Amino acid sequence: MEKILYQSVFILRTRYLYKITSFFRKSILKCLGMRIGKETVLRNICVTWPHQISIGANCTLEQGIYFKYDGIYQKGFSIIIGNNVFIGSYCEFNCNLRIKVGEYSNIASGCKFIDHDHGTEAGELIGGQAPVIKSIEIGRDVWLGFNVVVLKGVTINDGAVVAAGSVVTKYVPENEIWGGVPARKIGVRKNSFDKTLGGEQLISNI
C-alpha cells in the first residue's frame, strides 16, 4: 500500500502538477511580454524583463533559471531560445546586448552566459568603467556540460560540445569538442561508423 501511495504521488507530481503550474506561469509571463512557444514547460524561473525574452516551442526549462537583462529598454528580444532546447536548473543568462541559443541544444545545470564585463584600465575604479559588451551565439545541436561559463563575444557553432566546468572565451568551430579553463579543442565529433574503408568500422567519438 505504501509503495502504491508513493508511486501515485510521484506520477501526480511529475506528470500533472508541474504542467498545471507551468500553464499559469506561462500565462502571466506572456501577459508581461514574453514570447513562449507551444508545449514548452517552465518551472519556477526568475526574469527581470519578460518582454526581452523569447523561448521557442517544445522547450524544457528546469527550476531556478535566471534571465537577467541589464540593458536599456528596447523593442524586440535580447535573450532568444530556439525550439526543442533543454536548459538545466540554475543556469544564468546575464545579458546587456544579445544571447541566442539555437534549436535542439542542451544546456546542463549551472551554466552561465555573460555578454559583458568591466573595463580594466589602471588608475580608475573598475566598477566605474564603461562595460565591454559583445553578443553570444550558441548554434544548433550544441551540448554544454555542467557549470560551463560562456563569456562575451563567443560563438559556439553547430554541433559543438563543451566539457563540464569549462570557460569559453573564443570561437568554437562546428562539431568540435572543447574543454578546460580557458577552453581549448580536445577532440572532434565523428560518426559512429566509418565507411571509408569499404565497410562499417566503429570509431571513437573523440
mmCIF file of C-alpha atoms in Angstrom:
data_model
loop_
_atom_site.group_PDB
_atom_site.id
_atom_site.type_symbol
_atom_site.label_atom_id
_atom_site.label_comp_id
_atom_site.label_asym_id
_atom_site.label_seq_id
_atom_site.Cartn_x
_atom_site.Cartn_y
_atom_site.Cartn_z
ATOM 1 C CA MET A 1 0.000 0.000 0.000
ATOM 2 C CA GLU A 2 2.813 2.403 0.897
ATOM 3 C CA LYS A 3 4.559 1.700 -2.421
ATOM 4 C CA ILE A 4 1.371 2.422 -4.372
ATOM 5 C CA LEU A 5 0.913 5.690 -2.469
ATOM 6 C CA TYR A 6 4.468 6.844 -3.228
ATOM 7 C CA GLN A 7 4.097 5.905 -6.897
ATOM 8 C CA SER A 8 0.807 7.790 -7.137
ATOM 9 C CA VAL A 9 2.293 10.930 -5.592
ATOM 10 C CA PHE A 10 5.319 10.698 -7.901
ATOM 11 C CA ILE A 11 3.134 10.372 -11.012
ATOM 12 C CA LEU A 12 0.876 13.221 -9.906
ATOM 13 C CA ARG A 13 3.845 15.499 -9.204
ATOM 14 C CA THR A 14 5.941 14.697 -12.282
ATOM 15 C CA ARG A 15 3.244 14.297 -14.920
ATOM 16 C CA TYR A 16 0.430 16.627 -13.960
ATOM 17 C CA LEU A 17 1.188 19.136 -11.217
ATOM 18 C CA TYR A 18 4.162 20.780 -12.957
ATOM 19 C CA LYS A 19 2.123 21.099 -16.168
ATOM 20 C CA ILE A 20 -0.626 22.920 -14.291
ATOM 21 C CA THR A 21 1.788 25.312 -12.577
ATOM 22 C CA SER A 22 3.664 25.788 -15.869
ATOM 23 C CA PHE A 23 0.423 26.791 -17.598
ATOM 24 C CA PHE A 24 -0.321 29.566 -15.094
ATOM 25 C CA ARG A 25 3.305 30.710 -15.035
ATOM 26 C CA LYS A 26 3.418 30.975 -18.830
ATOM 27 C CA SER A 27 0.111 32.837 -18.913
ATOM 28 C CA ILE A 28 1.428 35.515 -16.548
ATOM 29 C CA LEU A 29 4.761 35.881 -18.369
ATOM 30 C CA LYS A 30 3.040 36.143 -21.760
ATOM 31 C CA CYS A 31 0.920 38.984 -20.404
ATOM 32 C CA LEU A 32 4.176 40.707 -19.437
ATOM 33 C CA GLY A 33 5.541 40.410 -22.980
ATOM 34 C CA MET A 34 7.498 37.153 -23.016
ATOM 35 C CA ARG A 35 7.173 35.005 -26.138
ATOM 36 C CA ILE A 36 6.733 31.305 -25.282
ATOM 37 C CA GLY A 37 6.182 28.539 -27.851
ATOM 38 C CA LYS A 38 3.725 25.648 -27.684
ATOM 39 C CA GLU A 39 4.442 22.652 -25.434
ATOM 40 C CA THR A 40 7.237 24.491 -23.629
ATOM 41 C CA VAL A 41 7.462 23.693 -19.925
ATOM 42 C CA LEU A 42 8.581 26.371 -17.453
ATOM 43 C CA ARG A 43 9.488 25.522 -13.885
ATOM 44 C CA ASN A 44 9.986 28.274 -11.308
ATOM 45 C CA ILE A 45 12.310 30.755 -13.068
ATOM 46 C CA CYS A 46 13.460 34.334 -12.373
ATOM 47 C CA VAL A 47 13.069 37.051 -15.029
ATOM 48 C CA THR A 48 13.885 40.748 -14.751
ATOM 49 C CA TRP A 49 12.281 41.941 -18.019
ATOM 50 C CA PRO A 50 9.945 39.322 -19.584
ATOM 51 C CA HIS A 51 9.414 41.386 -22.749
ATOM 52 C CA GLN A 52 13.101 40.825 -23.659
ATOM 53 C CA ILE A 53 12.796 37.008 -23.629
ATOM 54 C CA SER A 54 11.747 34.700 -26.479
ATOM 55 C CA ILE A 55 11.503 30.948 -25.880
ATOM 56 C CA GLY A 56 10.649 28.527 -28.693
ATOM 57 C CA ALA A 57 8.340 25.511 -28.826
ATOM 58 C CA ASN A 58 8.867 22.148 -27.101
ATOM 59 C CA CYS A 59 11.497 23.507 -24.704
ATOM 60 C CA THR A 60 12.110 22.297 -21.155
ATOM 61 C CA LEU A 61 13.371 24.792 -18.594
ATOM 62 C CA GLU A 62 14.136 23.493 -15.123
ATOM 63 C CA GLN A 63 13.841 25.431 -11.865
ATOM 64 C CA GLY A 64 15.994 28.340 -10.767
ATOM 65 C CA ILE A 65 16.975 29.650 -14.212
ATOM 66 C CA TYR A 66 17.775 33.377 -14.119
ATOM 67 C CA PHE A 67 17.105 35.556 -17.168
ATOM 68 C CA LYS A 68 18.778 38.831 -16.241
ATOM 69 C CA TYR A 69 18.537 41.618 -18.811
ATOM 70 C CA ASP A 70 20.626 44.657 -17.794
ATOM 71 C CA GLY A 71 20.382 46.772 -20.947
ATOM 72 C CA ILE A 72 18.244 49.826 -21.553
ATOM 73 C CA TYR A 73 14.681 49.394 -22.804
ATOM 74 C CA GLN A 74 14.387 48.388 -26.439
ATOM 75 C CA LYS A 75 11.888 46.729 -28.722
ATOM 76 C CA GLY A 76 12.480 43.144 -29.769
ATOM 77 C CA PHE A 77 14.061 40.285 -27.862
ATOM 78 C CA SER A 78 17.531 40.175 -26.324
ATOM 79 C CA ILE A 79 17.574 36.606 -24.971
ATOM 80 C CA ILE A 80 16.401 34.173 -27.634
ATOM 81 C CA ILE A 81 15.967 30.438 -27.052
ATOM 82 C CA GLY A 82 15.201 28.266 -30.106
ATOM 83 C CA ASN A 83 12.825 25.317 -30.419
ATOM 84 C CA ASN A 84 13.429 21.974 -28.670
ATOM 85 C CA VAL A 85 16.031 23.327 -26.236
ATOM 86 C CA PHE A 86 16.722 21.871 -22.796
ATOM 87 C CA ILE A 87 18.075 24.191 -20.075
ATOM 88 C CA GLY A 88 19.041 22.677 -16.725
ATOM 89 C CA SER A 89 18.448 24.119 -13.295
ATOM 90 C CA TYR A 90 20.128 27.288 -12.033
ATOM 91 C CA CYS A 91 21.548 28.479 -15.334
ATOM 92 C CA GLU A 92 22.074 32.236 -15.698
ATOM 93 C CA PHE A 93 21.669 34.423 -18.787
ATOM 94 C CA ASN A 94 23.289 37.760 -17.884
ATOM 95 C CA CYS A 95 22.598 39.961 -20.882
ATOM 96 C CA ASN A 96 23.287 43.564 -21.904
ATOM 97 C CA LEU A 97 23.034 43.095 -25.669
ATOM 98 C CA ARG A 98 22.040 39.667 -27.026
ATOM 99 C CA ILE A 99 22.304 35.977 -26.115
ATOM 100 C CA LYS A 100 20.937 33.420 -28.565
ATOM 101 C CA VAL A 101 20.658 29.625 -28.206
ATOM 102 C CA GLY A 102 19.917 27.570 -31.334
ATOM 103 C CA GLU A 103 17.366 24.785 -31.625
ATOM 104 C CA TYR A 104 17.945 21.265 -30.266
ATOM 105 C CA SER A 105 20.701 22.467 -27.946
ATOM 106 C CA ASN A 106 21.210 21.007 -24.464
ATOM 107 C CA ILE A 107 22.393 23.277 -21.656
ATOM 108 C CA ALA A 108 23.277 21.417 -18.453
ATOM 109 C CA SER A 109 22.638 22.759 -14.964
ATOM 110 C CA GLY A 110 24.658 25.685 -13.650
ATOM 111 C CA CYS A 111 25.798 27.134 -16.985
ATOM 112 C CA LYS A 112 26.426 30.900 -17.175
ATOM 113 C CA PHE A 113 26.252 33.244 -20.166
ATOM 114 C CA ILE A 114 27.681 36.759 -19.693
ATOM 115 C CA ASP A 115 27.830 39.059 -22.736
ATOM 116 C CA HIS A 116 29.677 41.926 -20.993
ATOM 117 C CA ASP A 117 32.437 42.698 -18.497
ATOM 118 C CA HIS A 118 34.113 45.686 -16.815
ATOM 119 C CA GLY A 119 36.857 47.845 -18.219
ATOM 120 C CA THR A 120 40.223 47.241 -16.542
ATOM 121 C CA GLU A 121 42.297 50.388 -17.209
ATOM 122 C CA ALA A 122 44.673 51.283 -14.376
ATOM 123 C CA GLY A 123 44.104 54.498 -12.471
ATOM 124 C CA GLU A 124 40.304 54.189 -12.469
ATOM 125 C CA LEU A 125 37.901 52.243 -10.300
ATOM 126 C CA ILE A 126 36.959 49.064 -12.169
ATOM 127 C CA GLY A 127 33.300 49.315 -11.217
ATOM 128 C CA GLY A 128 33.027 52.804 -12.696
ATOM 129 C CA GLN A 129 34.495 51.984 -16.106
ATOM 130 C CA ALA A 130 32.330 51.538 -19.170
ATOM 131 C CA PRO A 131 31.471 47.863 -19.794
ATOM 132 C CA VAL A 132 32.726 45.949 -22.821
ATOM 133 C CA ILE A 133 29.701 44.349 -24.483
ATOM 134 C CA LYS A 134 29.598 41.699 -27.245
ATOM 135 C CA SER A 135 26.774 39.287 -28.071
ATOM 136 C CA ILE A 136 26.850 35.498 -27.525
ATOM 137 C CA GLU A 137 25.677 32.984 -30.142
ATOM 138 C CA ILE A 138 25.075 29.290 -29.425
ATOM 139 C CA GLY A 139 24.404 27.238 -32.556
ATOM 140 C CA ARG A 140 22.112 24.324 -33.346
ATOM 141 C CA ASP A 141 22.517 20.967 -31.562
ATOM 142 C CA VAL A 142 25.160 22.232 -29.125
ATOM 143 C CA TRP A 143 25.784 20.451 -25.816
ATOM 144 C CA LEU A 144 27.206 22.388 -22.866
ATOM 145 C CA GLY A 145 28.156 20.314 -19.823
ATOM 146 C CA PHE A 146 27.589 21.140 -16.165
ATOM 147 C CA ASN A 147 28.771 24.596 -14.993
ATOM 148 C CA VAL A 148 30.127 25.814 -18.346
ATOM 149 C CA VAL A 149 30.760 29.584 -18.494
ATOM 150 C CA VAL A 150 30.414 31.375 -21.854
ATOM 151 C CA LEU A 151 31.868 34.884 -21.981
ATOM 152 C CA LYS A 152 31.221 37.917 -24.178
ATOM 153 C CA GLY A 153 31.664 37.757 -27.950
ATOM 154 C CA VAL A 154 31.718 33.952 -28.102
ATOM 155 C CA THR A 155 30.134 31.910 -30.886
ATOM 156 C CA ILE A 156 29.778 28.172 -30.317
ATOM 157 C CA ASN A 157 28.981 26.692 -33.710
ATOM 158 C CA ASP A 158 26.509 23.943 -34.658
ATOM 159 C CA GLY A 159 27.089 20.513 -33.173
ATOM 160 C CA ALA A 160 29.870 21.558 -30.796
ATOM 161 C CA VAL A 161 30.339 20.019 -27.337
ATOM 162 C CA VAL A 162 31.857 21.794 -24.321
ATOM 163 C CA ALA A 163 33.034 19.752 -21.325
ATOM 164 C CA ALA A 164 31.749 20.381 -17.802
ATOM 165 C CA GLY A 165 33.388 23.220 -15.876
ATOM 166 C CA SER A 166 34.922 24.877 -18.942
ATOM 167 C CA VAL A 167 35.236 28.629 -19.513
ATOM 168 C CA VAL A 168 34.706 29.517 -23.173
ATOM 169 C CA THR A 169 36.429 32.725 -24.257
ATOM 170 C CA LYS A 170 36.619 32.384 -28.064
ATOM 171 C CA TYR A 171 35.011 30.945 -31.183
ATOM 172 C CA VAL A 172 34.278 27.188 -31.158
ATOM 173 C CA PRO A 173 34.030 25.616 -34.653
ATOM 174 C CA GLU A 174 31.331 23.221 -35.798
ATOM 175 C CA ASN A 175 31.336 19.682 -34.319
ATOM 176 C CA GLU A 176 34.452 20.239 -32.207
ATOM 177 C CA ILE A 177 34.793 19.163 -28.566
ATOM 178 C CA TRP A 178 36.304 21.736 -26.216
ATOM 179 C CA GLY A 179 37.234 21.706 -22.550
ATOM 180 C CA GLY A 180 39.334 23.433 -19.903
ATOM 181 C CA VAL A 181 39.941 26.872 -18.412
ATOM 182 C CA PRO A 182 40.163 28.633 -20.740
ATOM 183 C CA ALA A 183 38.534 26.109 -23.071
ATOM 184 C CA ARG A 184 40.511 24.684 -25.995
ATOM 185 C CA LYS A 185 39.958 21.982 -28.590
ATOM 186 C CA ILE A 186 40.247 18.443 -27.162
ATOM 187 C CA GLY A 187 38.521 16.432 -29.877
ATOM 188 C CA VAL A 188 36.128 16.242 -32.810
ATOM 189 C CA ARG A 189 32.726 14.607 -33.050
ATOM 190 C CA LYS A 190 32.665 11.766 -35.552
ATOM 191 C CA ASN A 191 30.069 9.413 -36.957
ATOM 192 C CA SER A 192 29.660 6.146 -35.073
ATOM 193 C CA PHE A 193 30.503 4.187 -38.220
ATOM 194 C CA ASP A 194 33.300 4.969 -40.695
ATOM 195 C CA LYS A 195 32.504 3.656 -44.188
ATOM 196 C CA THR A 196 35.618 4.990 -45.889
ATOM 197 C CA LEU A 197 37.433 1.641 -45.711
ATOM 198 C CA GLY A 198 34.800 -0.264 -47.692
ATOM 199 C CA GLY A 199 32.961 -1.449 -44.601
ATOM 200 C CA GLU A 200 31.492 -0.281 -41.347
ATOM 201 C CA GLN A 201 34.161 0.176 -38.702
ATOM 202 C CA LEU A 202 33.297 1.552 -35.259
ATOM 203 C CA ILE A 203 35.442 4.557 -34.336
ATOM 204 C CA SER A 204 35.858 6.714 -31.290
ATOM 205 C CA ASN A 205 33.633 9.764 -30.786
ATOM 206 C CA ILE A 206 36.696 11.772 -29.745
#
